[in-house]
């Protein structure tokens, strides 16, 4: 590849064709350097020949560190165990992860001191081997970790699993200095990286502290809110007991219309007795629930069970060709707000096998870690007012306009709801236990107080985001 009269040209040895590549040149390089295609100066994914019983290194992806250096660990294996079905490499080879997000996190390494100088590992690696001692390995590593290589990459695959596009590495232009200059550059980078790392670590700690402080404040505000400590109580706004009666009337109306089952009318009543203890009455049975009460609430509030004041996972009815929203888990944001995205699809494609919801419904992720990350939303503005999505959602629908949706959302993000949850499942995939949501005690304020609480939380959130 040569520069002639300030333009760059590439000659193809097989055909003798010469073409101008000015539009590909990303930046100017010093005199004495040369632009080269990666495929012309490195062997890519070379193969290893070794005896089956030779000890070798086995390196899975998790054993390669995501840092601006070359840190990795390995397990010793017989070559026959790893020679097939894995990516092979040897001492002096340079490798990087070709899959996201490992690629962007700069999982890359220069291999050295491997058992018998050889190894194999994850198939999600690309391996480069210089021809002889023409390339300083660490200069090549720093190139692979540079913004020029990382940020310009193109990918193929699904949203959850993407790899760099075929040919991206092979055709990438590599700025090649003389070998002595490569060594000086690599040595200088190695000299300054520890200082940058120390600064970066300190800055990261400060950033994390700021984020954690904001999270602590948000959690504290939400906890104060659901305990009735965020805004004063106003007698003229009525009581939660009156609101509870209104909820019962809304349910009776829906039962008469055939929209809700009659079993929804079997509410329990929670009250404070003359003995200053909390009691729950369900039908003719009364029992003390003092040990369930998590904190005191104002006298105008009332403890209720969630199943008594919300419809849980209600169903939609719509025409098959009705355009509706499809919302997988990745389109729900993990925030203290309500952010989500959707794809428009016909109702017939999502009406079975997915969780239903509609405008005004409030939903939260029931699976870890999405649950703890507060993936919860108020659905609004859905196409034709309906949608369906991930089966890992629990959906709640208030009866009429008795509950402020934002008050409910903040309750679902509060430490009381998040931190006390119990789970079942494997270590990698756990869900809240059956009944946790339905039987959870909900601190119910009068409707106007709910509105004032929401307004105050949003005011404080606005101040904290500055």
Tab-separated table of C-alpha atoms in Angstrom:
chain	number	residue	atom	x	y	z
A	1	UNK	CA	0.000	0.000	0.000
A	2	UNK	CA	1.626	3.264	-1.078
A	3	UNK	CA	0.951	7.008	-0.909
A	4	UNK	CA	1.360	8.866	-4.189
A	5	UNK	CA	0.798	12.630	-4.472
A	6	UNK	CA	-1.068	12.612	-1.119
A	7	UNK	CA	-3.447	9.839	-2.226
A	8	UNK	CA	-3.298	6.236	-1.049
A	9	UNK	CA	-3.325	3.313	-3.478
A	10	UNK	CA	-3.559	-0.430	-2.939
A	11	UNK	CA	-2.058	-2.949	-5.351
A	12	UNK	CA	-3.442	-6.489	-5.501
A	13	UNK	CA	-0.524	-8.815	-6.226
A	14	UNK	CA	-2.686	-11.621	-7.622
A	15	UNK	CA	-4.181	-9.478	-10.394
A	16	UNK	CA	-1.896	-6.451	-10.564
A	17	UNK	CA	-4.952	-4.193	-10.087
A	18	UNK	CA	-4.308	-0.837	-8.417
A	19	UNK	CA	-7.076	1.250	-6.833
A	20	UNK	CA	-7.332	4.415	-4.766
A	21	UNK	CA	-8.352	3.800	-1.125
A	22	UNK	CA	-8.347	7.395	0.148
A	23	UNK	CA	-11.859	6.998	1.557
A	24	UNK	CA	-10.705	4.120	3.757
A	25	UNK	CA	-7.752	5.905	5.349
A	26	UNK	CA	-8.885	6.832	8.906
A	27	UNK	CA	-6.034	9.207	9.834
A	28	UNK	CA	-2.574	10.298	8.741
A	29	UNK	CA	0.456	8.323	9.932
A	30	UNK	CA	4.111	9.445	10.271
A	31	UNK	CA	6.572	9.151	7.429
A	32	UNK	CA	8.244	5.760	7.659
A	33	UNK	CA	5.018	4.016	8.698
A	34	UNK	CA	2.850	2.027	6.311
A	35	UNK	CA	-0.800	1.032	6.062
A	36	UNK	CA	-1.289	-2.760	5.819
A	37	UNK	CA	-4.252	-5.114	5.850
A	38	UNK	CA	-4.303	-7.286	8.983
A	39	UNK	CA	-4.563	-10.414	6.833
A	40	UNK	CA	-1.279	-9.535	5.084
A	41	UNK	CA	0.870	-9.258	8.215
A	42	UNK	CA	-0.641	-11.839	10.567
A	43	UNK	CA	-1.635	-15.485	10.422
A	44	UNK	CA	-5.231	-15.685	11.613
A	45	UNK	CA	-6.475	-18.547	13.795
A	46	UNK	CA	-3.432	-20.768	13.082
A	47	UNK	CA	-3.549	-24.474	13.957
A	48	UNK	CA	-1.334	-26.336	16.437
A	49	UNK	CA	0.289	-29.760	15.999
A	50	UNK	CA	1.007	-31.651	19.240
A	51	UNK	CA	0.897	-35.126	20.745
A	52	UNK	CA	-2.405	-36.075	22.359
A	53	UNK	CA	-0.882	-36.485	25.831
A	54	UNK	CA	0.926	-33.138	25.807
A	55	UNK	CA	-0.101	-30.856	28.658
A	56	UNK	CA	-1.627	-27.621	27.360
A	57	UNK	CA	-3.531	-24.567	28.599
A	58	UNK	CA	-7.318	-24.401	28.501
A	59	UNK	CA	-8.650	-20.812	28.632
A	60	UNK	CA	-12.413	-20.163	28.716
A	61	UNK	CA	-13.702	-16.612	28.144
A	62	UNK	CA	-14.157	-15.913	31.855
A	63	UNK	CA	-10.446	-16.568	32.424
A	64	UNK	CA	-9.503	-13.559	30.246
A	65	UNK	CA	-9.640	-10.207	32.037
A	66	UNK	CA	-11.426	-7.191	30.566
A	67	UNK	CA	-8.595	-4.705	31.080
A	68	UNK	CA	-6.119	-2.599	29.119
A	69	UNK	CA	-3.358	-5.180	29.599
A	70	UNK	CA	-2.850	-8.899	29.153
A	71	UNK	CA	-4.229	-10.819	32.121
A	72	UNK	CA	-5.580	-14.342	31.975
A	73	UNK	CA	-5.519	-17.640	33.819
A	74	UNK	CA	-5.683	-21.205	32.533
A	75	UNK	CA	-6.406	-24.810	33.422
A	76	UNK	CA	-4.007	-27.609	32.475
A	77	UNK	CA	-5.508	-30.195	30.147
A	78	UNK	CA	-4.247	-32.970	27.880
A	79	UNK	CA	-4.130	-31.802	24.279
A	80	UNK	CA	-6.474	-34.570	23.165
A	81	UNK	CA	-9.200	-33.124	25.427
A	82	UNK	CA	-9.169	-29.652	23.865
A	83	UNK	CA	-7.700	-29.934	20.369
A	84	UNK	CA	-11.122	-30.270	18.759
A	85	UNK	CA	-14.031	-27.862	19.108
A	86	UNK	CA	-11.948	-25.027	20.545
A	87	UNK	CA	-9.794	-22.169	19.245
A	88	UNK	CA	-6.088	-23.042	19.264
A	89	UNK	CA	-3.184	-20.720	20.134
A	90	UNK	CA	0.466	-20.759	21.190
A	91	UNK	CA	3.029	-18.637	23.039
A	92	UNK	CA	3.398	-15.309	21.262
A	93	UNK	CA	-0.095	-15.320	19.751
A	94	UNK	CA	-2.405	-12.364	20.330
A	95	UNK	CA	-6.118	-12.992	20.836
A	96	UNK	CA	-9.276	-10.969	21.390
A	97	UNK	CA	-12.946	-11.720	22.052
A	98	UNK	CA	-15.082	-11.383	18.924
A	99	UNK	CA	-18.442	-11.455	20.760
A	100	UNK	CA	-20.276	-8.624	22.486
A	101	UNK	CA	-19.958	-7.286	25.148
A	102	UNK	CA	-16.569	-8.963	25.686
A	103	UNK	CA	-15.291	-7.283	22.515
A	104	UNK	CA	-16.143	-3.764	23.743
A	105	UNK	CA	-14.835	-4.647	27.218
A	106	UNK	CA	-11.465	-5.377	25.575
A	107	UNK	CA	-11.030	-9.010	26.574
A	108	UNK	CA	-7.705	-9.567	24.814
A	109	UNK	CA	-4.307	-10.995	25.642
A	110	UNK	CA	-0.785	-11.855	24.503
A	111	UNK	CA	-0.254	-15.513	25.367
A	112	UNK	CA	3.044	-16.541	26.958
A	113	UNK	CA	4.426	-19.266	29.230
A	114	UNK	CA	1.617	-21.675	28.369
A	115	UNK	CA	2.252	-25.332	29.326
A	116	UNK	CA	4.457	-26.638	26.501
A	117	UNK	CA	3.783	-23.337	24.753
A	118	UNK	CA	0.314	-24.281	23.497
A	119	UNK	CA	-3.328	-23.956	24.437
A	120	UNK	CA	-6.935	-23.833	23.309
A	121	UNK	CA	-10.046	-22.106	24.550
A	122	UNK	CA	-13.336	-20.441	23.808
A	123	UNK	CA	-14.444	-20.436	20.177
A	124	UNK	CA	-15.322	-16.760	20.641
A	125	UNK	CA	-11.663	-15.769	20.214
A	126	UNK	CA	-9.859	-14.456	17.151
A	127	UNK	CA	-6.135	-15.277	17.178
A	128	UNK	CA	-3.355	-13.345	15.410
A	129	UNK	CA	0.174	-14.660	14.934
A	130	UNK	CA	2.883	-12.325	13.540
A	131	UNK	CA	5.292	-13.623	10.916
A	132	UNK	CA	8.498	-14.072	12.895
A	133	UNK	CA	9.592	-11.050	14.954
A	134	UNK	CA	8.163	-8.441	12.592
A	135	UNK	CA	5.471	-7.184	14.979
A	136	UNK	CA	5.783	-6.256	18.652
A	137	UNK	CA	3.056	-8.336	20.284
A	138	UNK	CA	2.034	-5.619	22.730
A	139	UNK	CA	1.888	-2.978	20.002
A	140	UNK	CA	-0.568	-5.314	18.255
A	141	UNK	CA	-2.496	-5.812	21.517
A	142	UNK	CA	-2.811	-2.056	22.085
A	143	UNK	CA	-4.026	-1.699	18.487
A	144	UNK	CA	-6.774	-4.277	19.184
A	145	UNK	CA	-7.789	-2.330	22.299
A	146	UNK	CA	-7.765	1.069	20.551
A	147	UNK	CA	-10.952	3.082	19.829
A	148	UNK	CA	-10.084	2.848	16.109
A	149	UNK	CA	-10.433	-0.943	16.230
A	150	UNK	CA	-13.196	-1.209	18.841
A	151	UNK	CA	-15.532	1.655	17.973
A	152	UNK	CA	-15.614	1.094	14.211
A	153	UNK	CA	-16.496	-2.593	14.392
A	154	UNK	CA	-19.651	-3.877	12.724
A	155	UNK	CA	-21.585	-6.845	14.080
A	156	UNK	CA	-23.996	-9.591	13.118
A	157	UNK	CA	-26.288	-11.751	15.229
A	158	UNK	CA	-29.217	-11.398	17.619
A	159	UNK	CA	-29.652	-8.503	20.053
A	160	UNK	CA	-28.352	-10.668	22.902
A	161	UNK	CA	-25.411	-12.251	21.059
A	162	UNK	CA	-23.499	-10.421	18.350
A	163	UNK	CA	-20.097	-11.057	16.806
A	164	UNK	CA	-17.859	-8.879	14.668
A	165	UNK	CA	-18.809	-9.146	11.015
A	166	UNK	CA	-16.913	-11.587	8.814
A	167	UNK	CA	-13.941	-9.841	7.235
A	168	UNK	CA	-13.822	-6.938	9.693
A	169	UNK	CA	-10.554	-8.137	11.240
A	170	UNK	CA	-9.006	-9.466	8.039
A	171	UNK	CA	-9.576	-6.268	6.035
A	172	UNK	CA	-8.894	-3.764	8.805
A	173	UNK	CA	-6.122	-1.297	7.996
A	174	UNK	CA	-3.196	-1.596	10.430
A	175	UNK	CA	-0.792	1.370	10.932
A	176	UNK	CA	2.619	-0.350	10.813
A	177	UNK	CA	5.666	1.474	12.274
A	178	UNK	CA	9.266	0.194	12.066
A	179	UNK	CA	9.842	-2.591	14.622
A	180	UNK	CA	12.083	-0.435	16.853
A	181	UNK	CA	9.416	2.256	17.028
A	182	UNK	CA	6.761	-0.358	17.775
A	183	UNK	CA	8.834	-1.459	20.785
A	184	UNK	CA	9.288	2.110	22.028
A	185	UNK	CA	5.568	2.792	21.680
A	186	UNK	CA	4.643	-0.415	23.517
A	187	UNK	CA	7.132	0.339	26.315
A	188	UNK	CA	5.803	3.881	26.730
A	189	UNK	CA	2.203	2.674	26.920
A	190	UNK	CA	3.210	0.045	29.488
A	191	UNK	CA	4.852	2.827	31.499
A	192	UNK	CA	1.840	5.153	31.578
A	193	UNK	CA	-0.979	2.586	31.814
A	194	UNK	CA	-0.458	1.960	35.581
A	195	UNK	CA	-0.781	5.702	36.225
A	196	UNK	CA	-3.912	5.865	34.075
A	197	UNK	CA	-5.266	2.806	35.885
A	198	UNK	CA	-4.721	4.451	39.279
A	199	UNK	CA	-6.490	7.593	38.113
A	200	UNK	CA	-9.244	5.529	36.497
A	201	UNK	CA	-9.714	3.474	39.681
A	202	UNK	CA	-10.004	6.611	41.797
A	203	UNK	CA	-12.453	8.165	39.344
A	204	UNK	CA	-14.487	4.957	39.188
A	205	UNK	CA	-14.696	4.850	42.988
A	206	UNK	CA	-15.888	8.463	43.024
A	207	UNK	CA	-18.434	7.798	40.266
A	208	UNK	CA	-19.668	4.668	42.039
A	209	UNK	CA	-19.943	6.571	45.299
A	210	UNK	CA	-22.024	9.274	43.623
A	211	UNK	CA	-24.282	6.670	41.997
A	212	UNK	CA	-24.601	4.711	45.232
A	213	UNK	CA	-25.378	7.867	47.183
A	214	UNK	CA	-28.149	8.726	44.729
A	215	UNK	CA	-29.488	5.169	44.923
A	216	UNK	CA	-29.466	5.283	48.735
A	217	UNK	CA	-31.302	8.607	48.684
A	218	UNK	CA	-33.865	7.300	46.188
A	219	UNK	CA	-34.459	4.162	48.244
A	220	UNK	CA	-34.746	6.256	51.400
A	221	UNK	CA	-37.232	8.629	49.762
A	222	UNK	CA	-39.380	5.751	48.509
A	223	UNK	CA	-39.322	4.094	51.917
A	224	UNK	CA	-40.299	7.356	53.624
A	225	UNK	CA	-43.063	7.781	51.043
A	226	UNK	CA	-44.770	4.444	51.681
A	227	UNK	CA	-44.503	4.959	55.452
A	228	UNK	CA	-46.455	8.227	55.270
A	229	UNK	CA	-43.479	10.404	56.231
A	230	UNK	CA	-42.905	12.287	52.983
A	231	UNK	CA	-45.928	14.584	53.023
A	232	UNK	CA	-48.263	15.676	55.840
A	233	UNK	CA	-51.694	14.129	56.256
A	234	UNK	CA	-54.723	16.350	55.565
A	235	UNK	CA	-57.952	15.461	57.358
A	236	UNK	CA	-60.141	16.843	54.567
A	237	UNK	CA	-58.731	14.268	52.125
A	238	UNK	CA	-60.607	11.453	53.843
A	239	UNK	CA	-59.298	8.043	54.846
A	240	UNK	CA	-57.945	4.937	53.196
A	241	UNK	CA	-60.853	3.024	54.696
A	242	UNK	CA	-63.224	5.116	52.564
A	243	UNK	CA	-61.010	4.482	49.535
A	244	UNK	CA	-61.055	0.754	50.261
A	245	UNK	CA	-64.865	0.850	50.193
A	246	UNK	CA	-64.689	2.570	46.802
A	247	UNK	CA	-62.400	-0.212	45.531
A	248	UNK	CA	-64.931	-2.795	46.700
A	249	UNK	CA	-67.685	-0.968	44.794
A	250	UNK	CA	-65.544	-0.934	41.645
A	251	UNK	CA	-65.017	-4.685	41.998
A	252	UNK	CA	-68.731	-5.360	42.481
A	253	UNK	CA	-69.436	-3.375	39.321
A	254	UNK	CA	-66.914	-5.439	37.318
A	255	UNK	CA	-68.298	-8.692	38.748
A	256	UNK	CA	-71.812	-7.713	37.609
A	257	UNK	CA	-70.426	-6.932	34.141
A	258	UNK	CA	-68.758	-10.347	34.027
A	259	UNK	CA	-65.289	-8.826	33.740
A	260	UNK	CA	-64.031	-10.095	37.090
A	261	UNK	CA	-64.682	-13.375	38.917
A	262	UNK	CA	-66.895	-13.313	41.999
A	263	UNK	CA	-64.012	-14.642	44.093
A	264	UNK	CA	-62.438	-11.169	43.838
A	265	UNK	CA	-65.007	-9.949	46.371
A	266	UNK	CA	-63.601	-12.034	49.238
A	267	UNK	CA	-61.448	-9.263	50.725
A	268	UNK	CA	-59.849	-9.458	54.109
A	269	UNK	CA	-60.080	-6.521	56.518
A	270	UNK	CA	-57.005	-5.482	58.498
A	271	UNK	CA	-57.541	-3.345	61.580
A	272	UNK	CA	-55.902	-2.288	64.808
A	273	UNK	CA	-57.649	-3.672	67.864
A	274	UNK	CA	-58.170	-2.137	71.308
A	275	UNK	CA	-55.107	-4.094	72.403
A	276	UNK	CA	-53.050	-2.011	69.940
A	277	UNK	CA	-52.335	-5.139	67.860
A	278	UNK	CA	-53.093	-5.669	64.173
A	279	UNK	CA	-55.768	-8.189	63.288
A	280	UNK	CA	-57.011	-9.574	59.979
A	281	UNK	CA	-60.584	-10.716	59.380
A	282	UNK	CA	-61.354	-13.012	56.454
A	283	UNK	CA	-64.937	-14.266	56.472
A	284	UNK	CA	-65.613	-15.340	60.038
A	285	UNK	CA	-61.973	-15.981	60.888
A	286	UNK	CA	-59.906	-13.393	62.742
A	287	UNK	CA	-56.242	-13.767	63.581
A	288	UNK	CA	-53.429	-11.550	64.808
A	289	UNK	CA	-50.912	-10.419	62.159
A	290	UNK	CA	-48.734	-8.222	64.370
A	291	UNK	CA	-45.619	-10.136	63.330
A	292	UNK	CA	-46.325	-9.296	59.658
A	293	UNK	CA	-46.615	-5.527	60.082
A	294	UNK	CA	-43.308	-4.033	58.819
A	295	UNK	CA	-43.738	-0.454	60.095
A	296	UNK	CA	-46.302	1.967	61.448
A	297	UNK	CA	-48.432	4.013	59.040
A	298	UNK	CA	-50.555	7.128	59.641
A	299	UNK	CA	-53.984	6.698	61.246
A	300	UNK	CA	-55.732	7.736	58.015
A	301	UNK	CA	-53.976	4.947	56.060
A	302	UNK	CA	-54.877	1.260	55.956
A	303	UNK	CA	-52.986	-1.990	55.495
A	304	UNK	CA	-54.447	-4.134	52.686
A	305	UNK	CA	-53.379	-7.234	50.761
A	306	UNK	CA	-52.288	-6.548	47.192
A	307	UNK	CA	-54.615	-9.242	45.822
A	308	UNK	CA	-57.578	-7.370	47.342
A	309	UNK	CA	-57.007	-4.031	45.589
A	310	UNK	CA	-55.478	-4.999	42.223
A	311	UNK	CA	-56.264	-7.376	39.403
A	312	UNK	CA	-53.194	-9.595	38.930
A	313	UNK	CA	-52.191	-10.588	35.397
A	314	UNK	CA	-55.504	-9.630	33.715
A	315	UNK	CA	-56.214	-10.827	30.173
A	316	UNK	CA	-56.854	-8.787	27.033
A	317	UNK	CA	-59.514	-9.479	24.423
A	318	UNK	CA	-58.853	-8.149	20.912
A	319	UNK	CA	-59.247	-8.981	17.227
A	320	UNK	CA	-56.437	-11.098	15.775
A	321	UNK	CA	-55.352	-8.425	13.290
A	322	UNK	CA	-55.324	-5.651	15.911
A	323	UNK	CA	-51.927	-3.908	16.033
A	324	UNK	CA	-50.492	-4.126	19.540
A	325	UNK	CA	-47.236	-3.758	21.472
A	326	UNK	CA	-44.728	-6.566	21.948
A	327	UNK	CA	-42.319	-5.908	24.830
A	328	UNK	CA	-39.535	-8.391	25.652
A	329	UNK	CA	-37.573	-7.925	28.892
A	330	UNK	CA	-34.694	-6.065	27.223
A	331	UNK	CA	-37.062	-3.294	26.168
A	332	UNK	CA	-37.913	-2.461	29.799
A	333	UNK	CA	-35.368	-0.126	31.390
A	334	UNK	CA	-33.913	-0.704	34.857
A	335	UNK	CA	-34.542	2.724	36.410
A	336	UNK	CA	-36.435	4.453	39.181
A	337	UNK	CA	-38.743	5.828	36.485
A	338	UNK	CA	-40.941	4.214	33.847
A	339	UNK	CA	-39.157	3.674	30.539
A	340	UNK	CA	-39.892	1.033	27.925
A	341	UNK	CA	-39.932	0.423	24.167
A	342	UNK	CA	-42.011	-1.856	21.995
A	343	UNK	CA	-42.378	-3.444	18.587
A	344	UNK	CA	-45.699	-3.259	16.743
A	345	UNK	CA	-47.161	-6.680	15.904
A	346	UNK	CA	-50.551	-8.218	15.193
A	347	UNK	CA	-52.349	-9.458	18.310
A	348	UNK	CA	-52.679	-13.002	16.941
A	349	UNK	CA	-48.868	-13.429	17.031
A	350	UNK	CA	-48.566	-12.670	20.766
A	351	UNK	CA	-51.940	-13.390	22.378
A	352	UNK	CA	-50.821	-16.845	23.549
A	353	UNK	CA	-47.607	-17.738	25.355
A	354	UNK	CA	-46.995	-14.196	26.614
A	355	UNK	CA	-48.079	-11.967	29.499
A	356	UNK	CA	-50.937	-9.568	28.651
A	357	UNK	CA	-51.140	-5.904	29.674
A	358	UNK	CA	-52.961	-2.719	28.689
A	359	UNK	CA	-52.666	1.040	29.058
A	360	UNK	CA	-52.694	1.930	32.746
A	361	UNK	CA	-51.353	-1.417	33.927
A	362	UNK	CA	-48.268	-1.491	36.148
A	363	UNK	CA	-45.780	-4.333	35.734
A	364	UNK	CA	-42.515	-5.536	37.232
A	365	UNK	CA	-39.964	-8.248	36.443
A	366	UNK	CA	-40.353	-11.260	38.721
A	367	UNK	CA	-36.983	-12.821	37.819
A	368	UNK	CA	-33.535	-12.043	39.192
A	369	UNK	CA	-31.554	-9.838	38.674
A	370	UNK	CA	-34.179	-7.803	36.774
A	371	UNK	CA	-36.339	-7.739	39.908
A	372	UNK	CA	-33.581	-6.207	42.065
A	373	UNK	CA	-32.604	-3.849	39.228
A	374	UNK	CA	-36.135	-2.436	39.402
A	375	UNK	CA	-37.326	-3.281	35.914
A	376	UNK	CA	-40.853	-1.997	36.440
A	377	UNK	CA	-43.103	0.275	34.381
A	378	UNK	CA	-46.456	1.917	33.879
A	379	UNK	CA	-47.732	0.996	30.431
A	380	UNK	CA	-49.130	3.928	28.502
A	381	UNK	CA	-49.445	4.848	24.826
A	382	UNK	CA	-49.559	1.238	23.598
A	383	UNK	CA	-50.910	0.688	20.052
A	384	UNK	CA	-54.690	0.298	20.475
A	385	UNK	CA	-54.041	0.347	24.219
A	386	UNK	CA	-52.881	-3.275	24.506
A	387	UNK	CA	-49.766	-5.386	24.459
A	388	UNK	CA	-48.062	-8.581	25.537
A	389	UNK	CA	-44.512	-9.517	26.387
A	390	UNK	CA	-42.102	-11.528	28.442
A	391	UNK	CA	-43.641	-14.179	30.690
A	392	UNK	CA	-41.270	-12.955	33.413
A	393	UNK	CA	-43.604	-10.034	34.209
A	394	UNK	CA	-46.200	-9.650	36.937
A	395	UNK	CA	-48.947	-7.222	35.905
A	396	UNK	CA	-51.183	-5.213	38.248
A	397	UNK	CA	-54.327	-3.331	37.262
A	398	UNK	CA	-56.030	-0.960	39.759
A	399	UNK	CA	-59.817	-1.009	40.052
A	400	UNK	CA	-60.912	2.188	38.336
A	401	UNK	CA	-59.057	5.336	39.384
A	402	UNK	CA	-58.607	4.342	43.003
A	403	UNK	CA	-54.806	4.004	42.964
A	404	UNK	CA	-52.289	6.474	41.550
A	405	UNK	CA	-50.215	4.343	39.153
A	406	UNK	CA	-47.037	6.179	40.078
A	407	UNK	CA	-47.598	5.559	43.790
A	408	UNK	CA	-47.920	1.852	42.987
A	409	UNK	CA	-44.777	1.952	40.831
A	410	UNK	CA	-42.756	3.632	43.588
A	411	UNK	CA	-44.050	1.016	46.036
A	412	UNK	CA	-42.750	-1.734	43.706
A	413	UNK	CA	-39.327	-0.033	43.640
A	414	UNK	CA	-39.178	0.514	47.414
A	415	UNK	CA	-36.756	-1.376	49.687
A	416	UNK	CA	-39.761	-2.833	51.533
A	417	UNK	CA	-40.951	-4.606	48.385
A	418	UNK	CA	-37.551	-5.394	46.807
A	419	UNK	CA	-35.415	-6.350	49.811
A	420	UNK	CA	-37.955	-8.604	51.537
A	421	UNK	CA	-38.723	-10.753	48.486
A	422	UNK	CA	-38.166	-14.505	48.615
A	423	UNK	CA	-37.183	-16.538	45.577
A	424	UNK	CA	-37.228	-20.037	44.148
A	425	UNK	CA	-35.244	-21.575	41.301
A	426	UNK	CA	-31.657	-22.284	40.335
A	427	UNK	CA	-28.750	-20.015	41.274
A	428	UNK	CA	-28.752	-18.498	37.778
A	429	UNK	CA	-32.515	-18.085	37.391
A	430	UNK	CA	-34.694	-17.321	40.383
A	431	UNK	CA	-38.215	-15.910	40.567
A	432	UNK	CA	-40.240	-14.473	43.424
A	433	UNK	CA	-42.109	-17.226	45.213
A	434	UNK	CA	-45.776	-17.866	44.480
A	435	UNK	CA	-47.942	-15.645	46.649
A	436	UNK	CA	-45.266	-13.082	47.518
A	437	UNK	CA	-46.948	-10.369	45.447
A	438	UNK	CA	-50.533	-11.404	46.103
A	439	UNK	CA	-50.184	-11.576	49.896
A	440	UNK	CA	-47.849	-8.624	50.325
A	441	UNK	CA	-49.141	-5.960	52.691
A	442	UNK	CA	-49.722	-2.672	50.885
A	443	UNK	CA	-49.755	0.660	52.781
A	444	UNK	CA	-52.811	2.400	51.310
A	445	UNK	CA	-53.112	6.189	51.688
A	446	UNK	CA	-56.165	8.275	50.696
A	447	UNK	CA	-56.198	8.976	46.944
A	448	UNK	CA	-55.362	12.699	47.207
A	449	UNK	CA	-52.443	11.923	49.491
A	450	UNK	CA	-51.171	9.373	46.966
A	451	UNK	CA	-51.156	12.169	44.380
A	452	UNK	CA	-49.218	14.505	46.696
A	453	UNK	CA	-46.700	11.783	47.523
A	454	UNK	CA	-46.051	11.172	43.811
A	455	UNK	CA	-45.652	14.890	43.150
A	456	UNK	CA	-43.144	15.199	46.008
A	457	UNK	CA	-41.094	12.192	44.868
A	458	UNK	CA	-40.847	13.614	41.355
A	459	UNK	CA	-39.737	16.982	42.751
A	460	UNK	CA	-36.981	15.340	44.784
A	461	UNK	CA	-35.946	13.120	41.852
A	462	UNK	CA	-35.594	16.217	39.696
A	463	UNK	CA	-33.297	17.838	42.276
A	464	UNK	CA	-31.128	14.714	42.602
A	465	UNK	CA	-30.677	14.359	38.821
A	466	UNK	CA	-29.065	17.806	38.477
